[in-house]
Short mmCIF file of C-alpha atoms and ligand atoms in Angstrom, two decimals:
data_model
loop_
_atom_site.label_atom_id
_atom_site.label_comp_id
_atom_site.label_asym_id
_atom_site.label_seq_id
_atom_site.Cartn_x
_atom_site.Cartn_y
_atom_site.Cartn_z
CA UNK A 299 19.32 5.26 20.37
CA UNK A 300 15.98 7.09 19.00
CA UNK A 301 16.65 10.83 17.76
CA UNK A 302 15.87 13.33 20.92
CA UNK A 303 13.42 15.47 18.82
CA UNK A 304 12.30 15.63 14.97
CA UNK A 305 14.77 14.41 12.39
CA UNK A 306 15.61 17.39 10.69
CA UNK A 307 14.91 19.81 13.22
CA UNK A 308 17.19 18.14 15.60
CA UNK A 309 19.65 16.68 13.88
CA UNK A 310 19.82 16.63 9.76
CA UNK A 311 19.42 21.00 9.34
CA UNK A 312 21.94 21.43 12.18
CA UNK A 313 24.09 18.50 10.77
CA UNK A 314 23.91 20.01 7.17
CA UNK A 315 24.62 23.91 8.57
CA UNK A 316 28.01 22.65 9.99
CA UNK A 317 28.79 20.57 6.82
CA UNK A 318 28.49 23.62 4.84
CA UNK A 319 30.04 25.94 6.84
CA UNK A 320 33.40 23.70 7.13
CA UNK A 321 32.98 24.10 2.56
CA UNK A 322 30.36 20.87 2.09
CA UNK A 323 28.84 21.82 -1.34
CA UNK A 324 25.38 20.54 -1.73
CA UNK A 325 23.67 19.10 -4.92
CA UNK A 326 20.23 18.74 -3.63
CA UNK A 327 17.49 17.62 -5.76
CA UNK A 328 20.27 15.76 -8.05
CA UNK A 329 20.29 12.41 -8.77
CA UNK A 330 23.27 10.45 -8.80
CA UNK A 331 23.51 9.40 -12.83
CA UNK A 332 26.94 7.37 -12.98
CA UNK A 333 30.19 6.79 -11.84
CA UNK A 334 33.10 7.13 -13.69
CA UNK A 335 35.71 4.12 -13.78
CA UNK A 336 39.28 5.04 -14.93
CA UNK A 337 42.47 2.78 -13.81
CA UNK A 338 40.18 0.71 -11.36
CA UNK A 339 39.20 3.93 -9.54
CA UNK A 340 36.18 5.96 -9.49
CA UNK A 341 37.23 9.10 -11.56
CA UNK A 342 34.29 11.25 -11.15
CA UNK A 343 30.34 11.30 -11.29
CA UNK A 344 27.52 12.83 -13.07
CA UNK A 345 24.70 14.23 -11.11
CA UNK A 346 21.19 15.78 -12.51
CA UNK A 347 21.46 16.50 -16.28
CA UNK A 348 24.99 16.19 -16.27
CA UNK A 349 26.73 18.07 -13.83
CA UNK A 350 30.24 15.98 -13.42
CA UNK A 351 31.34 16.00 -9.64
CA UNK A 352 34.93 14.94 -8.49
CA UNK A 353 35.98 13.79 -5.09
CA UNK A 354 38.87 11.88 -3.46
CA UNK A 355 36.59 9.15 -1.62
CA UNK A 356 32.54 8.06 -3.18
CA UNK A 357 30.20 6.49 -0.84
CA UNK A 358 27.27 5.22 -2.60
CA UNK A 359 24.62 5.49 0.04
CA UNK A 360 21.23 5.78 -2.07
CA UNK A 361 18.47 3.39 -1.81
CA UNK A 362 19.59 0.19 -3.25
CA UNK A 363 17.04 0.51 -6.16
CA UNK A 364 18.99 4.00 -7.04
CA UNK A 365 22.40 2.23 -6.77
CA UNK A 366 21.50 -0.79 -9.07
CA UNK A 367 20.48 1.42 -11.81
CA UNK A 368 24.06 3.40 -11.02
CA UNK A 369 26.20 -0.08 -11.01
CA UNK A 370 24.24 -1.08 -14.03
CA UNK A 371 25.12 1.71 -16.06
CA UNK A 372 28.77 1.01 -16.02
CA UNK A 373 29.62 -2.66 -16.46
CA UNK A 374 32.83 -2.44 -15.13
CA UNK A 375 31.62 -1.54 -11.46
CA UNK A 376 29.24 -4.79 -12.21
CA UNK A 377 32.68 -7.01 -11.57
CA UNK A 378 33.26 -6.29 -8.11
CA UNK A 379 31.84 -8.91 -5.44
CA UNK A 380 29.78 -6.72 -3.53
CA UNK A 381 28.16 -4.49 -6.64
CA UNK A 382 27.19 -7.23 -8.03
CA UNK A 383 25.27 -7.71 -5.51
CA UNK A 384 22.97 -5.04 -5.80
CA UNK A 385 20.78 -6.70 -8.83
CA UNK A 386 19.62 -10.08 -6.64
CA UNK A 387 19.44 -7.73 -3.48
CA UNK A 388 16.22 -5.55 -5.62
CA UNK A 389 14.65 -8.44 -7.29
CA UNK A 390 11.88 -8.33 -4.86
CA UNK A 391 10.53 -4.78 -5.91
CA UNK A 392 9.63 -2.36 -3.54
CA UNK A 393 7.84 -3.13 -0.44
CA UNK A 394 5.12 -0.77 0.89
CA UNK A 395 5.12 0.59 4.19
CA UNK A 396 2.74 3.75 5.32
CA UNK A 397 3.95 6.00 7.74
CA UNK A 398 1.30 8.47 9.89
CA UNK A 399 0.71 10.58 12.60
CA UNK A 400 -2.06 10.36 15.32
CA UNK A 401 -2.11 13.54 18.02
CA UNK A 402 -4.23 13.74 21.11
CA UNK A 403 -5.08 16.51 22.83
CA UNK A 404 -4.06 15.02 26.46
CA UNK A 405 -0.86 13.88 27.47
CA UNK A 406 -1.35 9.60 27.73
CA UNK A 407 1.29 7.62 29.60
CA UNK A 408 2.94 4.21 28.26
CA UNK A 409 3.72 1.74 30.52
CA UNK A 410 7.85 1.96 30.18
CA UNK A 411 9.65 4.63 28.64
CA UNK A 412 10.48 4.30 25.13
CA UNK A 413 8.14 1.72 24.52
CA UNK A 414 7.52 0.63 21.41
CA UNK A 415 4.48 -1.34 20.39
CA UNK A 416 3.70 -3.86 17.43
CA UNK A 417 -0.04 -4.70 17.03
CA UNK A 418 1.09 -8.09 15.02
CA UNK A 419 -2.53 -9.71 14.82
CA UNK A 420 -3.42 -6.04 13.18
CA UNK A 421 -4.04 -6.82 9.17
CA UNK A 422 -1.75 -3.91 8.27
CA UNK A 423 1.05 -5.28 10.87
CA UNK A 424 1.18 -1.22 12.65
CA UNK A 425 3.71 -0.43 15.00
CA UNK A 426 3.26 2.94 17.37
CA UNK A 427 5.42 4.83 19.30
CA UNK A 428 4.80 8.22 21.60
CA UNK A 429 7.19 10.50 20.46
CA UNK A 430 6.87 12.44 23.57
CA UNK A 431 8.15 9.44 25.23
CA UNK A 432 11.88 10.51 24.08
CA UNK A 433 11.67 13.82 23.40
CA UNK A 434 12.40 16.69 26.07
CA UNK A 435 9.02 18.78 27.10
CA UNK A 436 10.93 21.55 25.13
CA UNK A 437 10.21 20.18 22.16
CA UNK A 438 7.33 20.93 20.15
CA UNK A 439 4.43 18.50 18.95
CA UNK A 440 2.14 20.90 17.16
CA UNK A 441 -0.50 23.21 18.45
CA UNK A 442 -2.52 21.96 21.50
CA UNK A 443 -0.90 18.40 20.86
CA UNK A 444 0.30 17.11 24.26
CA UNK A 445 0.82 13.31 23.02
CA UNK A 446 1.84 12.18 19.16
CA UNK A 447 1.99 8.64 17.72
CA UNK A 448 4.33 7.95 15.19
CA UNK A 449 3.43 4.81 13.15
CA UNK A 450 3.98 2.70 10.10
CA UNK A 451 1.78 -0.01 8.20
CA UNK A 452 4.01 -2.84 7.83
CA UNK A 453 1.63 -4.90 5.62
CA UNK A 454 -0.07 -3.76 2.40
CA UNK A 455 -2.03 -6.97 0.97
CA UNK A 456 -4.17 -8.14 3.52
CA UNK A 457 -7.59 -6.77 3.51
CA UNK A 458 -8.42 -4.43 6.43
CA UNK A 459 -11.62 -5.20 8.59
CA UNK A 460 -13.35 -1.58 8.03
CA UNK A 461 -13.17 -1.57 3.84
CA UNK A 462 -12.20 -4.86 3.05
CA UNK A 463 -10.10 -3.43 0.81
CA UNK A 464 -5.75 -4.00 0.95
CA UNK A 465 -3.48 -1.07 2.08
CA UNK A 466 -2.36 -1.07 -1.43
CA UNK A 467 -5.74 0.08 -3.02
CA UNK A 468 -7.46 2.40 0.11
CA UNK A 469 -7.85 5.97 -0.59
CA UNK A 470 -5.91 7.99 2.09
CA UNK A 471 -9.33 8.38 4.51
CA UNK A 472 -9.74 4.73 4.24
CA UNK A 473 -6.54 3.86 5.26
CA UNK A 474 -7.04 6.17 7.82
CA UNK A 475 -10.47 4.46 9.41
CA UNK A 476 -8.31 1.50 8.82
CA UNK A 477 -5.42 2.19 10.91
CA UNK A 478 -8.01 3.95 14.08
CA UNK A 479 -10.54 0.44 13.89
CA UNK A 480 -7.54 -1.62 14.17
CA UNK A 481 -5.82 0.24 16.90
CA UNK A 482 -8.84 0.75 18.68
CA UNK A 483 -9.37 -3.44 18.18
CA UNK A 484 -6.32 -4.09 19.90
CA UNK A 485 -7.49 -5.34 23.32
CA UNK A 486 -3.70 -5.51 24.54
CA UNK A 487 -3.14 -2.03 23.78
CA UNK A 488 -6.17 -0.38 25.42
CA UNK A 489 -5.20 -2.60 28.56
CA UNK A 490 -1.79 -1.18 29.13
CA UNK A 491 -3.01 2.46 28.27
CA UNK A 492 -5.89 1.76 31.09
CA UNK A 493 -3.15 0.58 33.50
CA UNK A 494 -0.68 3.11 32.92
CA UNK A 495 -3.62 6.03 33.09
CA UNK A 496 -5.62 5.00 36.22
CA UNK A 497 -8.28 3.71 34.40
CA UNK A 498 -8.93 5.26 31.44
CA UNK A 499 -8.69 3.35 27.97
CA UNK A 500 -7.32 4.22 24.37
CA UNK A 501 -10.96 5.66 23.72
CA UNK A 502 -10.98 7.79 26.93
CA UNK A 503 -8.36 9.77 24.86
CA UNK A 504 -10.06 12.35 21.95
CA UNK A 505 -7.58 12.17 18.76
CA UNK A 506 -6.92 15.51 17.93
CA UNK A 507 -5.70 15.46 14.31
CA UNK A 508 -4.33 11.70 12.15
CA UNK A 509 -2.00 12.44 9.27
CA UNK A 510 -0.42 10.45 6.54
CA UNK A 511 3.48 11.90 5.55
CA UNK A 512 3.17 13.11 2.21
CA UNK A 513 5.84 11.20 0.73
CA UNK A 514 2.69 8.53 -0.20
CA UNK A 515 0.40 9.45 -3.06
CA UNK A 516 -2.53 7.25 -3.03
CA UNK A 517 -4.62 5.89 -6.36
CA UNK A 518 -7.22 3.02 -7.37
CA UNK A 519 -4.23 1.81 -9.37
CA UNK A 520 -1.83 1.29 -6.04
CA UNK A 521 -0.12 3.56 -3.88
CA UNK A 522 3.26 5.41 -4.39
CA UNK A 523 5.95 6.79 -2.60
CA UNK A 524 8.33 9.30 -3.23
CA UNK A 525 11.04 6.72 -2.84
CA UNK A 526 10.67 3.51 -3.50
CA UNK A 527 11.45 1.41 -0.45
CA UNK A 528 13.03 -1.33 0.49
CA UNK A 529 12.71 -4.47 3.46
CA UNK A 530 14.88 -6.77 4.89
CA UNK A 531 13.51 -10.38 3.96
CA UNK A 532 14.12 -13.99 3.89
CA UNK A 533 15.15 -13.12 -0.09
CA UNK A 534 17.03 -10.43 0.49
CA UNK A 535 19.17 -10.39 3.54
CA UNK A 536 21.89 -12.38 1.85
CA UNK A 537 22.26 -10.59 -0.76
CA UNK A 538 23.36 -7.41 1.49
CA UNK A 539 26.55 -6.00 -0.21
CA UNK A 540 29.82 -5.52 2.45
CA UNK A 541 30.50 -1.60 2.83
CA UNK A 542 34.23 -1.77 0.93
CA UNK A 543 34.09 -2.91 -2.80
CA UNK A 544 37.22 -3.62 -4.81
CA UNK A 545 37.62 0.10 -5.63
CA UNK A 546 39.46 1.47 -3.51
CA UNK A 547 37.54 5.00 -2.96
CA UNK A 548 34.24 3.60 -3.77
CA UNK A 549 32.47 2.57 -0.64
CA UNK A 550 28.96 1.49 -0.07
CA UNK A 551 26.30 2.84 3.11
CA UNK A 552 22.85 2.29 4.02
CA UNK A 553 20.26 0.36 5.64
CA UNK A 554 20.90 -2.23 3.30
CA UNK A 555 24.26 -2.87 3.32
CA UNK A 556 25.77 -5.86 5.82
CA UNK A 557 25.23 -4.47 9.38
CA UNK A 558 25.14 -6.27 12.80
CA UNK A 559 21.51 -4.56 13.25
CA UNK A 560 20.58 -6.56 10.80
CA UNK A 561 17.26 -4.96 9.60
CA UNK A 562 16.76 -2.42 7.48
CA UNK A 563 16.21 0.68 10.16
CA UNK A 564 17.84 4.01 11.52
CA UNK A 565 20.48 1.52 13.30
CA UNK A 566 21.37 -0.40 10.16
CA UNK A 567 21.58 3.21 8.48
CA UNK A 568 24.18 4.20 10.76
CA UNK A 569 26.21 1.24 11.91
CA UNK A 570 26.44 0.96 7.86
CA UNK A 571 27.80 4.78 7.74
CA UNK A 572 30.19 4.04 10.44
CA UNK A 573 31.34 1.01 8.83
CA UNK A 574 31.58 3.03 5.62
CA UNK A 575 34.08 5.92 7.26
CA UNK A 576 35.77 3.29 8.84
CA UNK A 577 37.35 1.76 5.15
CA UNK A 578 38.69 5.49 4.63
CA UNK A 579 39.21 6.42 8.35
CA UNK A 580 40.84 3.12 10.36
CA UNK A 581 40.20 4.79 13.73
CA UNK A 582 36.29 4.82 13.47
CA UNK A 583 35.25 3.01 15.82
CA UNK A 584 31.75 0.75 15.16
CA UNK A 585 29.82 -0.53 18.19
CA UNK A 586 29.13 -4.15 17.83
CA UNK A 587 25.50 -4.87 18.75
CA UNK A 588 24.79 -6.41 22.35
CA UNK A 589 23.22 -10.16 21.87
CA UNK A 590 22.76 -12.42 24.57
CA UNK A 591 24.01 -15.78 24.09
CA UNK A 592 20.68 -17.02 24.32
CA UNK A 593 19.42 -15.10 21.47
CA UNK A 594 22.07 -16.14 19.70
CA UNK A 595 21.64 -19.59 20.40
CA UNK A 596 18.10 -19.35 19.32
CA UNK A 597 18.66 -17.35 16.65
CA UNK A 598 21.45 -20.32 15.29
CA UNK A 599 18.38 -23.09 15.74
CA UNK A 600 16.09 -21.17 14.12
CA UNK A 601 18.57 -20.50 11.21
CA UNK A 602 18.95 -24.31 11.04
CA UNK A 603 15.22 -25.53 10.98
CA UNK A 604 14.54 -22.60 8.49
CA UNK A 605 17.04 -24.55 6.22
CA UNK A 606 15.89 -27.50 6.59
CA UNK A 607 11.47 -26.23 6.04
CA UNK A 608 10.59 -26.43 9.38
CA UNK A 609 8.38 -23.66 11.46
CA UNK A 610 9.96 -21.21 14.18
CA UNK A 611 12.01 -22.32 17.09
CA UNK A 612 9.09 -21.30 19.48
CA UNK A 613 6.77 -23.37 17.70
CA UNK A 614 8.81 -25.98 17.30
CA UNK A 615 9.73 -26.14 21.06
CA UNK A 616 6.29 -25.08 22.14
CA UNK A 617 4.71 -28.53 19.59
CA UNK A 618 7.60 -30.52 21.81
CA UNK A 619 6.31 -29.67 24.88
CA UNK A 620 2.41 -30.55 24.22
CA UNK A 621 3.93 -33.58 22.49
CA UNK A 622 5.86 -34.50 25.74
CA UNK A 623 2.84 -33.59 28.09
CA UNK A 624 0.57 -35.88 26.02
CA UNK A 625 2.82 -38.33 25.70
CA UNK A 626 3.61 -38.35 29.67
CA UNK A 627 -0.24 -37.85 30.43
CA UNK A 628 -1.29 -41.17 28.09
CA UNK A 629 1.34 -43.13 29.46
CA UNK A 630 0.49 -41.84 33.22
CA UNK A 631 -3.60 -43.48 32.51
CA UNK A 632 -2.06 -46.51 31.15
CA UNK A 633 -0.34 -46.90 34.20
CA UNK A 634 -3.85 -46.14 36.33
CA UNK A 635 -5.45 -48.45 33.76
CA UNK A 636 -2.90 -51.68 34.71
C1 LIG B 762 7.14 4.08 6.75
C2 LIG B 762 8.47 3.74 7.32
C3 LIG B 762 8.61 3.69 8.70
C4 LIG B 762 9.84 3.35 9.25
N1 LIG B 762 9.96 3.33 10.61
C5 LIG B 762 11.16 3.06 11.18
C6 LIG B 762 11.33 3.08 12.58
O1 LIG B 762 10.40 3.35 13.35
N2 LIG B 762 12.56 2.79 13.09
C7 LIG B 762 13.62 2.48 12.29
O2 LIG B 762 14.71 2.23 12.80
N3 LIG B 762 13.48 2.47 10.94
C8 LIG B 762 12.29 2.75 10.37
N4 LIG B 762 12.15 2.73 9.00
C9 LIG B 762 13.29 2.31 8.18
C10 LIG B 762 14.30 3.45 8.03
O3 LIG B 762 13.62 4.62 7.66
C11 LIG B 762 15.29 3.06 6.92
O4 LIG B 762 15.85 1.81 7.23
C12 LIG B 762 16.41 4.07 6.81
O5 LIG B 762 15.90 5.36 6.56
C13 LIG B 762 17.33 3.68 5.67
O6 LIG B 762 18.34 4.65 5.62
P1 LIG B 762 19.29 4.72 4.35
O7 LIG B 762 20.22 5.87 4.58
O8 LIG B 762 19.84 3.38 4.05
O9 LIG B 762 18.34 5.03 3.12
P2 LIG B 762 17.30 6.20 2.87
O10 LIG B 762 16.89 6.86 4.14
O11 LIG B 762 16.25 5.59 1.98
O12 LIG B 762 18.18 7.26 2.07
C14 LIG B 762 18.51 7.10 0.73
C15 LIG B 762 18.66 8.48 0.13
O13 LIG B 762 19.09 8.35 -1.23
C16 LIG B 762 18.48 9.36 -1.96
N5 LIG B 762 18.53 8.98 -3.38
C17 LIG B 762 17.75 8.08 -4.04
N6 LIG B 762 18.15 7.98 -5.34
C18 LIG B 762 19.21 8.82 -5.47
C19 LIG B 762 20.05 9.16 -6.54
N7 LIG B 762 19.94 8.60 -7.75
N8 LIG B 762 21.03 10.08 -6.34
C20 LIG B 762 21.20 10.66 -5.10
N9 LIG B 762 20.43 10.36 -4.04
C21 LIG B 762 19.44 9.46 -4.23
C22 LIG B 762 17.08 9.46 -1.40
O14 LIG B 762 16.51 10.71 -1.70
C23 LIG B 762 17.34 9.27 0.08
O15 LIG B 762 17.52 10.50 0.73
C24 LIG B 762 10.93 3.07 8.41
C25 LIG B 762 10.79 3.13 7.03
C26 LIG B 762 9.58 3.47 6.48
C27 LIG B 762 9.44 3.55 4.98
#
């Protein structure tokens, strides 16, 4: 399920005020340095410039580029099955993906509720989503904002129509006249915005503000986040550590980690969490994920001609069936011809 209102407003700040008033302490703005190994257990951590930090149970749950460092730091963590892990599962680097904000001044319907769109033959790969779609009309979108699109650049090499110029290397206005011209190009979108709105297409709607998060700083020399991110990918995904290790009070959470979701997302974030509580606590209980058999029986093909080089199960069965139709057709002449 989505979040029913802004991250922190709705969730993380209230989460945090309980945490501390049942005696959380808080070390924001600390890194994670090391962990301690003494006996096989984790005997305490150093945070910031040194600060040691005890605790019964450690769950490392920092981006996996943050936990290799911390694995790699003390070689005796390295042993275990699943930490070792962590080295292969970063080889890839960081992968870049942009998130922004586009508001309108006039509440604009979407089709279904909660729909979520993916503009895949955009050259940034940008998926939207209405926020006001989920959220109760209590909650606020800014001032005189009635609609607010949440969305993320999936792809940073390919060179946008507008510039000609990569995600990687636009200034923050160019990405921006990117990410408009190739929402605006999108032909599919405009047609279920005119359906759902009696009429009136994408461009009937004034944008009101567009804003990048700040987390991205952009330069000639490439952009950079905050925190470096990372992707689910053909290299990657087997690499995902399990959330128990061989310590017994170290365990491991995040989008990363093995999760039925399977992608790196809020859902893999906290299936992983759950599965992580659920090594200290028993009775957690984790939800598996609902999969029809078909999609699992797809999903098993496309796993096997993936192994062996070939394309996608769709194109594979879709280059059967204009094989069989020609095949059928030619042989349906010959039989005219004799
Ligand atoms: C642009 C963008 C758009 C996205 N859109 C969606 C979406 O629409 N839907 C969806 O489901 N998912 C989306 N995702 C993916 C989703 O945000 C992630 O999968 C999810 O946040 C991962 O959660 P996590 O807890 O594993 O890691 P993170 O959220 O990355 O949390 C890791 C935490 O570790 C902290 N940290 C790092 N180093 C240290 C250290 N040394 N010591 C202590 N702490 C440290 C970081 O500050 C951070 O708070 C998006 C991601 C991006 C980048």
């Amino acid at each position: 399920m989505l979040l029913r209102g802004p991250s922190n407003e709705w969730w993380f700040d209230r989460w945090v005020a309980d945490l501390g008033r049942r005696g959380v302490a808080f070390h924001w703005e600390t890194p994670l340095h090391q962990l301690h190994v003494d006996g096989g257990r984790i005997s305490g951590a150093t945070v910031g410039a040194g600060t040691p930090v005890e605790a019964d149970v450690y769950v490392l749950a920092t981006t996996p580029f943050a936990a290799a460092e911390v694995v790699a730091r003390t070689p005796e963590l390295e042993r275990d099955e699943q930490l070792a892990k962590f080295r292969p599962l970063v080889q890839d680097g960081p992968h870049t993906q942009v998130s922004f904000r586009i508001a309108f001044d006039e509440r604009m319907a979407w089709p279904r509720e909660r729909t979520a769109i993916a503009l895949t033959d955009s050259a940034f790969n940008i998926t939207l989503f209405a926020n006001e779609q989920a959220w109760p009309a209590s909650v606020d979108l800014g001032r005189g904002v009635r609609s607010l699109w949440t969305g993320t650049a999936c792809v940073s090499t390919v060179p946008g129509p507008v510039h000609g110029k990569p995600l990687r290397t636009c200034t923050e206005d160019e990405f921006l006249d990117e990410v408009l011209a190739q929402i605006y190009a999108s032909d599919a979108l405009d047609l279920m915005i005119l359906e759902a709105n009696g009429g009136r297409g994408l461009r009937d709607f004034p944008v009101l503000r567009t804003e990048v998060w700040p987390e991205w700083h952009f330069s000639p020399d490439g952009i950079a986040p905050d925190q470096p991110k990372w992707v689910t990918t053909t290299n990657t995904r087997a690499h995902r550590p399990a959330q128990a290790t061989s310590v017994p009070n170290l365990v491991l959470a995040g989008a990363h980690t093995e999760t039925e979701a399977d992608i790196w997302s809020i859902e893999g974030a906290v299936e992983s969490g759950r599965r992580a509580a659920r090594v200290v606590e028993p009775d957690v209980v984790v939800q598996p994920q609902h999969k029809p058999l078909l999609l699992r029986a797809t999903a098993r093909l496309d796993d096997a001609l993936y192994a062996r080089g070939l394309p996608h199960a769709l194109h594979v069965l879709g280059a059967a069936t204009v094989a069989g139709l020609a095949l059928g057709f030619s042989r349906m002449r010959s039989g005219r011809a004799t």
